[in-house]
Short mmCIF file of C-alpha atoms (C1' of nucleotides) in Angstrom, two decimals:
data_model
loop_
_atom_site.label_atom_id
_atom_site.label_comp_id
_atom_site.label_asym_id
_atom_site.label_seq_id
_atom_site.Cartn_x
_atom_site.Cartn_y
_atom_site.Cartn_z
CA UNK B 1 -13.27 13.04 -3.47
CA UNK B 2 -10.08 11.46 -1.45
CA UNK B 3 -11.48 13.44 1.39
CA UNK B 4 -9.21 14.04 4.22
CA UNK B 5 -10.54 14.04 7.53
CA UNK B 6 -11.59 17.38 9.25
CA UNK B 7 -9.20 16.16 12.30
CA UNK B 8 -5.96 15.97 10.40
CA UNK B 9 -6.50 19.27 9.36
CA UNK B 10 -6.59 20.71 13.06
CA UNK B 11 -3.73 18.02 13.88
CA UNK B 12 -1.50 20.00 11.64
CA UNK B 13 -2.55 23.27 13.06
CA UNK B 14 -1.61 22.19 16.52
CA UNK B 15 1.56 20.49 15.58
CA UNK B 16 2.62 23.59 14.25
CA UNK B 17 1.23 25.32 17.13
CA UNK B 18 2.86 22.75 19.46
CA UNK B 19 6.42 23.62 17.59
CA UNK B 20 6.18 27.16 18.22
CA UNK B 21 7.19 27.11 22.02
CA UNK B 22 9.52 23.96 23.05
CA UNK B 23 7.99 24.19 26.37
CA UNK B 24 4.78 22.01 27.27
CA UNK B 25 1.19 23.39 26.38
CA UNK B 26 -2.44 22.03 27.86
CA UNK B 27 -5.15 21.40 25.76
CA UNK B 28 -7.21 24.45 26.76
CA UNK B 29 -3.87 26.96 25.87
CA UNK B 30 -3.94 25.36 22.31
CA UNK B 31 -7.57 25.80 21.57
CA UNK B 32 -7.32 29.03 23.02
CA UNK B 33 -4.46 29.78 20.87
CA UNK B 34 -5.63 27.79 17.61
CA UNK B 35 -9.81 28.97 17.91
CA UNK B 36 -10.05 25.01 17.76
CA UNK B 37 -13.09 24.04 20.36
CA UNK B 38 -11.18 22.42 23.47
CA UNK B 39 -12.78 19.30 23.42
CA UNK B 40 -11.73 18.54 19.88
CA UNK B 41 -8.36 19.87 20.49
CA UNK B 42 -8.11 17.33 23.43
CA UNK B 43 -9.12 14.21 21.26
CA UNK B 44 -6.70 14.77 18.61
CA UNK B 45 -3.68 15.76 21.05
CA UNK B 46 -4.66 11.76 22.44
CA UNK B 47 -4.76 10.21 19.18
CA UNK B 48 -1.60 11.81 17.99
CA UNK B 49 0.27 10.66 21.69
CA UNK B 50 -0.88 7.22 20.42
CA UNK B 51 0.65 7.91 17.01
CA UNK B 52 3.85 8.81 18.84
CA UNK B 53 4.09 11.80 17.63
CA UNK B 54 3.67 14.18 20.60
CA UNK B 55 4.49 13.28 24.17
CA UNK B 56 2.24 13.85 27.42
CA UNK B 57 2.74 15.07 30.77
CA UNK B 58 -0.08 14.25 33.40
CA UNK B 59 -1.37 16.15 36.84
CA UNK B 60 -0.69 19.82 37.36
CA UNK B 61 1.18 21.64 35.07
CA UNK B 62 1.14 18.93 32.44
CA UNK B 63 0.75 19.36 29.23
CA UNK B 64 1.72 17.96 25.68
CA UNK B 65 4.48 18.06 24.39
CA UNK B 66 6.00 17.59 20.30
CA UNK B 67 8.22 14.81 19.94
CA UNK B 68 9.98 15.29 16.78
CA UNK B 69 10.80 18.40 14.97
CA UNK B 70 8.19 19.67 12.64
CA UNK B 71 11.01 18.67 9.66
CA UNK B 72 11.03 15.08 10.83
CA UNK B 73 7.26 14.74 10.39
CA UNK B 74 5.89 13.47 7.36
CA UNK B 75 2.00 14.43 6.77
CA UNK B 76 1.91 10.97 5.84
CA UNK B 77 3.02 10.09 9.80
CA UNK B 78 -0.09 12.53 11.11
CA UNK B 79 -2.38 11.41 8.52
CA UNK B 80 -1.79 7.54 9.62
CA UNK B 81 -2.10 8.59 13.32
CA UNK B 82 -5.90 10.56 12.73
CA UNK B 83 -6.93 8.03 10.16
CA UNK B 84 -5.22 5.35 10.44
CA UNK B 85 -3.27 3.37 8.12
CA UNK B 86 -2.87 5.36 3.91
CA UNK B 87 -5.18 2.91 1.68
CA UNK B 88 -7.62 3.71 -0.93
CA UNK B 89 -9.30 0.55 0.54
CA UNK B 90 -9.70 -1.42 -2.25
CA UNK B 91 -11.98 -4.99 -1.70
CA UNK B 92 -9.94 -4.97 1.75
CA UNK B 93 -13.29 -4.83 3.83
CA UNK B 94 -14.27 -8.02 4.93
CA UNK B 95 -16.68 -8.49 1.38
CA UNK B 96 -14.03 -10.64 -0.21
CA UNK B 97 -16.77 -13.34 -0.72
CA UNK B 98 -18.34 -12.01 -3.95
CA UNK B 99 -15.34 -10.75 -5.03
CA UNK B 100 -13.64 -14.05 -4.87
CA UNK B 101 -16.45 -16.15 -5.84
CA UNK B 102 -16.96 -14.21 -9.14
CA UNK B 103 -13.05 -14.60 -9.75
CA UNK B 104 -13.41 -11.62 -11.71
CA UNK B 105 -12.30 -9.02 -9.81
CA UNK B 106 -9.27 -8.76 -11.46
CA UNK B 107 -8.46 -5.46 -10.21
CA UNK B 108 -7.96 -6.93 -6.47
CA UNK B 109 -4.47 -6.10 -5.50
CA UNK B 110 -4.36 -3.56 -8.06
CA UNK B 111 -4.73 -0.49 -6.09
CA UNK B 112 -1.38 -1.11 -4.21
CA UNK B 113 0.70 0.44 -6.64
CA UNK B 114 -1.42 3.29 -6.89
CA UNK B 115 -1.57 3.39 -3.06
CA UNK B 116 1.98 2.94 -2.78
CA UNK B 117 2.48 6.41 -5.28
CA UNK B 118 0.43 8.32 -2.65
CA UNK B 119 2.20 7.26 0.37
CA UNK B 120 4.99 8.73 -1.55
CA UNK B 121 4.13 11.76 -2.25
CA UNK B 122 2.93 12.00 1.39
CA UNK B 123 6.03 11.18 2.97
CA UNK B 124 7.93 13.27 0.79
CA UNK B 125 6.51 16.73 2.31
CA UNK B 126 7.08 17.62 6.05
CA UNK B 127 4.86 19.72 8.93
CA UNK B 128 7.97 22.21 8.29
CA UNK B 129 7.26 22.31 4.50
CA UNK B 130 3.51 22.83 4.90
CA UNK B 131 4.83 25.55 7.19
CA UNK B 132 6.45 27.88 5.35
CA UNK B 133 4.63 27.79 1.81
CA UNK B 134 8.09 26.03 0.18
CA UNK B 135 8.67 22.67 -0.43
CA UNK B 136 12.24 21.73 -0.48
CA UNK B 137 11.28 18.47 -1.40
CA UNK B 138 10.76 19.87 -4.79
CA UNK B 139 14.10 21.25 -4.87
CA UNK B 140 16.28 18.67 -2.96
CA UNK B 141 14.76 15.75 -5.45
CA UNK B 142 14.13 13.24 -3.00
CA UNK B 143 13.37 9.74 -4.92
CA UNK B 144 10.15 10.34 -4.48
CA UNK B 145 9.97 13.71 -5.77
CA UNK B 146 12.00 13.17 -8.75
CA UNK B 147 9.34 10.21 -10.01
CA UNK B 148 7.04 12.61 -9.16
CA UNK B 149 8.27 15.74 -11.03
CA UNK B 150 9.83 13.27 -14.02
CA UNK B 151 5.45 12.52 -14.07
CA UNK B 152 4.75 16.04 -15.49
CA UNK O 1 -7.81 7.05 5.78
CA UNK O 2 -7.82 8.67 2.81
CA UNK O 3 -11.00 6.60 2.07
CA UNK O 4 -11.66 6.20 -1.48
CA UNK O 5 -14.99 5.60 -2.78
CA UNK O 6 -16.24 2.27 -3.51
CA UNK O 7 -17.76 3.60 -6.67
CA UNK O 8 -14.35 4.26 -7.91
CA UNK O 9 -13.34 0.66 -7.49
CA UNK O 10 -16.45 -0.55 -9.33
CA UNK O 11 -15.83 2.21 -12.29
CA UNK O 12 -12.16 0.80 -12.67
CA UNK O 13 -13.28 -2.43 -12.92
CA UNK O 14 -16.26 -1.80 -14.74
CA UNK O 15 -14.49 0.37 -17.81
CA UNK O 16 -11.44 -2.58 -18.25
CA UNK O 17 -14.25 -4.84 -18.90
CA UNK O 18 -15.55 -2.19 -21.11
CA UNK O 19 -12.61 -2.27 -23.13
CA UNK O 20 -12.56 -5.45 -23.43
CA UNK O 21 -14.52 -5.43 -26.47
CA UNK O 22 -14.66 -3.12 -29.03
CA UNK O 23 -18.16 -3.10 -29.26
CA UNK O 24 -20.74 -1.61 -27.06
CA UNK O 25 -21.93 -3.27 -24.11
CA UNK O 26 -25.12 -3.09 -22.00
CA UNK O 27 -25.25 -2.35 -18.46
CA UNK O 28 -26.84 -5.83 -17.80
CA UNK O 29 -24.34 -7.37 -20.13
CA UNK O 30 -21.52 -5.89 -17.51
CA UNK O 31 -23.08 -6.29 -14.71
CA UNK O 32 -23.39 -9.68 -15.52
CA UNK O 33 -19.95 -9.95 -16.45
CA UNK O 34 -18.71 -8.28 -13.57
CA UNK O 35 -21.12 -9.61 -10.74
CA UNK O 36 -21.28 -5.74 -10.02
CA UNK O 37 -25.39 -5.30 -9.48
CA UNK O 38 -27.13 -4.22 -12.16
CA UNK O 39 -28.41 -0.80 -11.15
CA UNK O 40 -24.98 0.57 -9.43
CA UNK O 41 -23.02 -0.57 -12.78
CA UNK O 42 -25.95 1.82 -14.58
CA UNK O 43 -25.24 4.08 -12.25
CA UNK O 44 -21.34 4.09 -12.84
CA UNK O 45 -21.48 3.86 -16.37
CA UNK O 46 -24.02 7.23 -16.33
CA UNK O 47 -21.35 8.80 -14.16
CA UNK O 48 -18.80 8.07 -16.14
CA UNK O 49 -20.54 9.28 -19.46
CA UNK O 50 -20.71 12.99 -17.17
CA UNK O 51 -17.17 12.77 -17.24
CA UNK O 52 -16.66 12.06 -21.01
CA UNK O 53 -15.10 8.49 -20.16
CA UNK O 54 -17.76 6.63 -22.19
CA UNK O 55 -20.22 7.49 -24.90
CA UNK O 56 -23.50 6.05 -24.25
CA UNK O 57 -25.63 4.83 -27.43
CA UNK O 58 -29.76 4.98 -26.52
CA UNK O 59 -32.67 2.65 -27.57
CA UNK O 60 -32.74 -0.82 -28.30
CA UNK O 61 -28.79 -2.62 -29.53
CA UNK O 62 -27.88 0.30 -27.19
CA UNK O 63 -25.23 0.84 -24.83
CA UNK O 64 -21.98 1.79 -23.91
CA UNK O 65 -18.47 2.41 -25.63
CA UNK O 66 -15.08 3.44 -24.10
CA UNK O 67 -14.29 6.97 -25.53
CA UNK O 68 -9.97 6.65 -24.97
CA UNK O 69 -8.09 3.58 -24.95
CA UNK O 70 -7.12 2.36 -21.52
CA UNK O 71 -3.43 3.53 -21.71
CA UNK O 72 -5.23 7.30 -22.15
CA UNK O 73 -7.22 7.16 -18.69
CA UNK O 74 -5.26 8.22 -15.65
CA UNK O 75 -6.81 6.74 -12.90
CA UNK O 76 -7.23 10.47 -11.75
CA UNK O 77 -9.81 11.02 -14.38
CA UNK O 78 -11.68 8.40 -12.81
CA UNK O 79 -11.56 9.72 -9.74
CA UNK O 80 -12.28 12.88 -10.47
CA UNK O 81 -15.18 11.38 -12.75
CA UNK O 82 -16.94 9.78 -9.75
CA UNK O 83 -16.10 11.47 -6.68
CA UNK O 84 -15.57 14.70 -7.96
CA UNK O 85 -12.06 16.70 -8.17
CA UNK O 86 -9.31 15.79 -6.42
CA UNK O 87 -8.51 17.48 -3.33
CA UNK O 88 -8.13 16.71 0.15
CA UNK O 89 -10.42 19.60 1.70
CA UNK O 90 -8.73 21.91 3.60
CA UNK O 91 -11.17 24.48 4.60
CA UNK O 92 -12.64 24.52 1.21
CA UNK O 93 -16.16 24.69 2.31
CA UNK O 94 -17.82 27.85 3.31
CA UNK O 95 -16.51 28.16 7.05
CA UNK O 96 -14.08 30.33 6.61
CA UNK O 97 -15.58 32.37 9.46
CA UNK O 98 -14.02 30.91 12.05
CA UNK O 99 -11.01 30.20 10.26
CA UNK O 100 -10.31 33.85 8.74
CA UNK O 101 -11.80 35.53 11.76
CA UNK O 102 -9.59 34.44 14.26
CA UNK O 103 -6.51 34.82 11.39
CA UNK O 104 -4.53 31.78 13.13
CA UNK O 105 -5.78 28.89 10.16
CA UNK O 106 -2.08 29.58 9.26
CA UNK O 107 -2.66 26.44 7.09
CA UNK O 108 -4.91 27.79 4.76
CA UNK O 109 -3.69 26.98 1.53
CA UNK O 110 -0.84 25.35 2.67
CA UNK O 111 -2.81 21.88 1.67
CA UNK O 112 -2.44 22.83 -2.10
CA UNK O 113 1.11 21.27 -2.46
CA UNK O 114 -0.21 18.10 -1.04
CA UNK O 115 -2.95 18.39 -3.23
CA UNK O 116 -0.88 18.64 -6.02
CA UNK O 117 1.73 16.15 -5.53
CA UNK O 118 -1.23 13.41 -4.95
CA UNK O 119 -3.21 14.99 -8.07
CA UNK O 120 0.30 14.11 -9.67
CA UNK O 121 0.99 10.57 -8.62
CA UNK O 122 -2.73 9.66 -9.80
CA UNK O 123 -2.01 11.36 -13.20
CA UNK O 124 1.13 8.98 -13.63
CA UNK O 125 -0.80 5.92 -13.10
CA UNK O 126 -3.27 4.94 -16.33
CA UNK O 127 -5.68 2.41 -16.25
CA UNK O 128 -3.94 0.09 -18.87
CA UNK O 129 -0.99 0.26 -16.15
CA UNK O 130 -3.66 -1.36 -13.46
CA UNK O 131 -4.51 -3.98 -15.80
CA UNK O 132 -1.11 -5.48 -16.26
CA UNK O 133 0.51 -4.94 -12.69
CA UNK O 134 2.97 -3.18 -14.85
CA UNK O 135 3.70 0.41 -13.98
CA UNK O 136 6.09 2.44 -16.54
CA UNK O 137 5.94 5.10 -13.73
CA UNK O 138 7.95 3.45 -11.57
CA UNK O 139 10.39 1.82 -13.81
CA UNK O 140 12.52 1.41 -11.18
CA UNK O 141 10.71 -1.21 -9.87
CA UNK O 142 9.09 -0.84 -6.51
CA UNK O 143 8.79 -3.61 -3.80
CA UNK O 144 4.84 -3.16 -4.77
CA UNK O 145 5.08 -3.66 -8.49
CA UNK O 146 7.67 -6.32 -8.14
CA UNK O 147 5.08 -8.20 -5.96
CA UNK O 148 2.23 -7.86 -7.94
CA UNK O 149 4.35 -9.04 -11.37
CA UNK O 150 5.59 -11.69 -9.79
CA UNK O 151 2.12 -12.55 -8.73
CA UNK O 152 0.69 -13.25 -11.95
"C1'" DA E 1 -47.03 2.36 -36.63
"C1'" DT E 2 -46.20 -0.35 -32.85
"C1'" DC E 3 -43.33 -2.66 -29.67
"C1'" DA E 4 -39.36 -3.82 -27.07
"C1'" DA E 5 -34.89 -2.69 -25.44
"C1'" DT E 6 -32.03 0.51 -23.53
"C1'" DC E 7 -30.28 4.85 -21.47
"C1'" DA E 8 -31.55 9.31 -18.57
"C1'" DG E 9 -32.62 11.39 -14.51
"C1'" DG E 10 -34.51 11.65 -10.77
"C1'" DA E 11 -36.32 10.28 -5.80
"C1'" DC E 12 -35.62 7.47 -2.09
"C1'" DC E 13 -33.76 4.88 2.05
"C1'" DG E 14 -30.59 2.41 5.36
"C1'" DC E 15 -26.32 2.53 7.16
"C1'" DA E 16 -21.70 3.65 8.63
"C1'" DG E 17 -18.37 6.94 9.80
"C1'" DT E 18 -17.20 11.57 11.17
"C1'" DG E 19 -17.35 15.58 14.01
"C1'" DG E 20 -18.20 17.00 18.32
"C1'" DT E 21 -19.50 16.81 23.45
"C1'" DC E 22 -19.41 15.09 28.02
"C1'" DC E 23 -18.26 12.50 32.19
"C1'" DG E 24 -15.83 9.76 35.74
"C1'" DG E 25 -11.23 8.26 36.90
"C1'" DA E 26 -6.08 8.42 37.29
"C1'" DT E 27 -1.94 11.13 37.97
"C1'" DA E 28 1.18 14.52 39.56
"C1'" DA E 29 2.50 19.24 41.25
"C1'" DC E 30 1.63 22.47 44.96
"C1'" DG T 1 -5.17 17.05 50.41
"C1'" DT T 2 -6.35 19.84 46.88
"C1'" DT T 3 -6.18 21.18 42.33
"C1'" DA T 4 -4.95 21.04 37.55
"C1'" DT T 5 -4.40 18.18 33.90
"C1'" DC T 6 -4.43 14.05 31.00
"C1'" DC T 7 -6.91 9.38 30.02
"C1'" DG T 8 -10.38 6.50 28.32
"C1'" DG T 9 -14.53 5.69 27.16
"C1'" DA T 10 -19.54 6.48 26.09
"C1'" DC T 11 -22.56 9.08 23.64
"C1'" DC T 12 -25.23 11.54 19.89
"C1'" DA T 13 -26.44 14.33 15.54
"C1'" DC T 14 -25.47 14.59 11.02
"C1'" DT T 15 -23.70 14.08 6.63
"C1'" DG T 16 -22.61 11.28 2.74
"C1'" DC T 17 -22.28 6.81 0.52
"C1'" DG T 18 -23.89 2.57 -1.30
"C1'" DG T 19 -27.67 0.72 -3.26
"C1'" DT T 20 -32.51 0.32 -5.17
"C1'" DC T 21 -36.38 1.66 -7.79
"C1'" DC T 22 -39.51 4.18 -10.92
"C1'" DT T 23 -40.96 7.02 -14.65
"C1'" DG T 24 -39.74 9.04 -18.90
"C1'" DA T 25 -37.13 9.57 -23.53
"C1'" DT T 26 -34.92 7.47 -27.40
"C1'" DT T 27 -34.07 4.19 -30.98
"C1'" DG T 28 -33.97 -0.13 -33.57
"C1'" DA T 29 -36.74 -4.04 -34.96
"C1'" DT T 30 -41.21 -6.12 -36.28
#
DNA sequence: ATCAATCAGGACCGCAGTGGTCCGGATAAC
DNA sequence: GTTATCCGGACCACTGCGGTCCTGATTGAT
């Protein structure tokens, strides 16, 4: 079903949220704010500092902080920071052995293109974009979004 | 991660082998073929008759028969085939309590462009273009498809 | 008519990953 | 020093997936 985790959903909410003051906001403020539960709100405000894409300020008065604009943020960048790296994980899991040892999985490798097409697409469509319901990346053809609108 | 389902893998690899014959093939006879286990390529191959993929031929000199020619399949139908229809699951499911109730899940709906830009990308990509690393999508050749014709 | 081969459609189970919570420690403003 | 806040990890319930098996229904061959 391609699911997409639960947790890059709220991660876009509180980028968004995040971009709406420039000033610093704790954890608590943005579940307050968002109706996001405060614990959960806390775990993905660390995973996206690790993803670089928001900055954090310990002790009192600390807070988090967005370090890009929303326009310079590719889902594709909060999508790899919640769930890590864009694959359709293909035979990458450590079971290469029967894979290899029938020499028939000929499809190995094969997903890269296809992987490669959604990365794409992903990177071609900004926090901003998801933001306001428009999508200049349909308009400004980006190379991405030209293959993609030459595909209909 | 964007996680897609093993399944899929298997049903990619299971309906190239399909067409590699004209005639009609037994799930043993694949499974075999493949090194896939015999009761999760039945299980594919009954999925994949759900979603029109393959006619199925019952009782003894039974079995299965590719419906389209490879170059007809979008990988997309596969995946929708097997893990259902494509969509990343914003707040599809039935909490929208807690979403519409506090009228902040600004996003809702805003995952439909995603949606359909990755719905698109998958629709570009057939499965006769996975067989030969060739992709006619990206005639411009990628760094991707360059490495995986070169690799053969 | 009987038998064997094959698909159909379930039920079933173990396991991993996700969503979600909580706690002790470090850090910095007041 | 006290307090507010982030940090890092441990922890658990639950869902869904991968995988197996069993009992019918169907059809060709004997």
């Amino acid at each position: 079903m391609l699911r997409l985790s639960k947790l890059t959903d709220y991660a876009v909410v509180v980028l968004v949220r995040l971009a709406g003051t420039g000033d610093v906001q704790t954890s608590p403020g943005i579940a307050a704010a968002t109706g996001i539960p405060e614990p959960t709100v806390a775990k993905v405000l660390k995973t996206l500092t690790l993803g670089d894409l928001v900055s954090s300020q310990r002790g009192a008065r600390g807070g988090y902080r967005l370090n890009r604009a929303l326009e310079d943020i590719p889902i594709a960048d909060v999508i790899a920071a919640i769930d890590g790296p864009i694959a359709l994980t293909a035979c990458v899991d450590g079971s290469s052995l029967g894979c290899e040892s029938q020499g028939l999985c000929a499809m190995r490798g094969r997903w890269d293109p296809v992987n490669d097409a959604i990365r794409r697409a992903l990177t071609a469509i900004t926090l901003a974009d998801m933001q306001k319901g428009l999508l200049p990346a349909f308009r400004t053809p980006s190379p991405a979004a030209r293959l993609l609108s030459a595909a209909e």
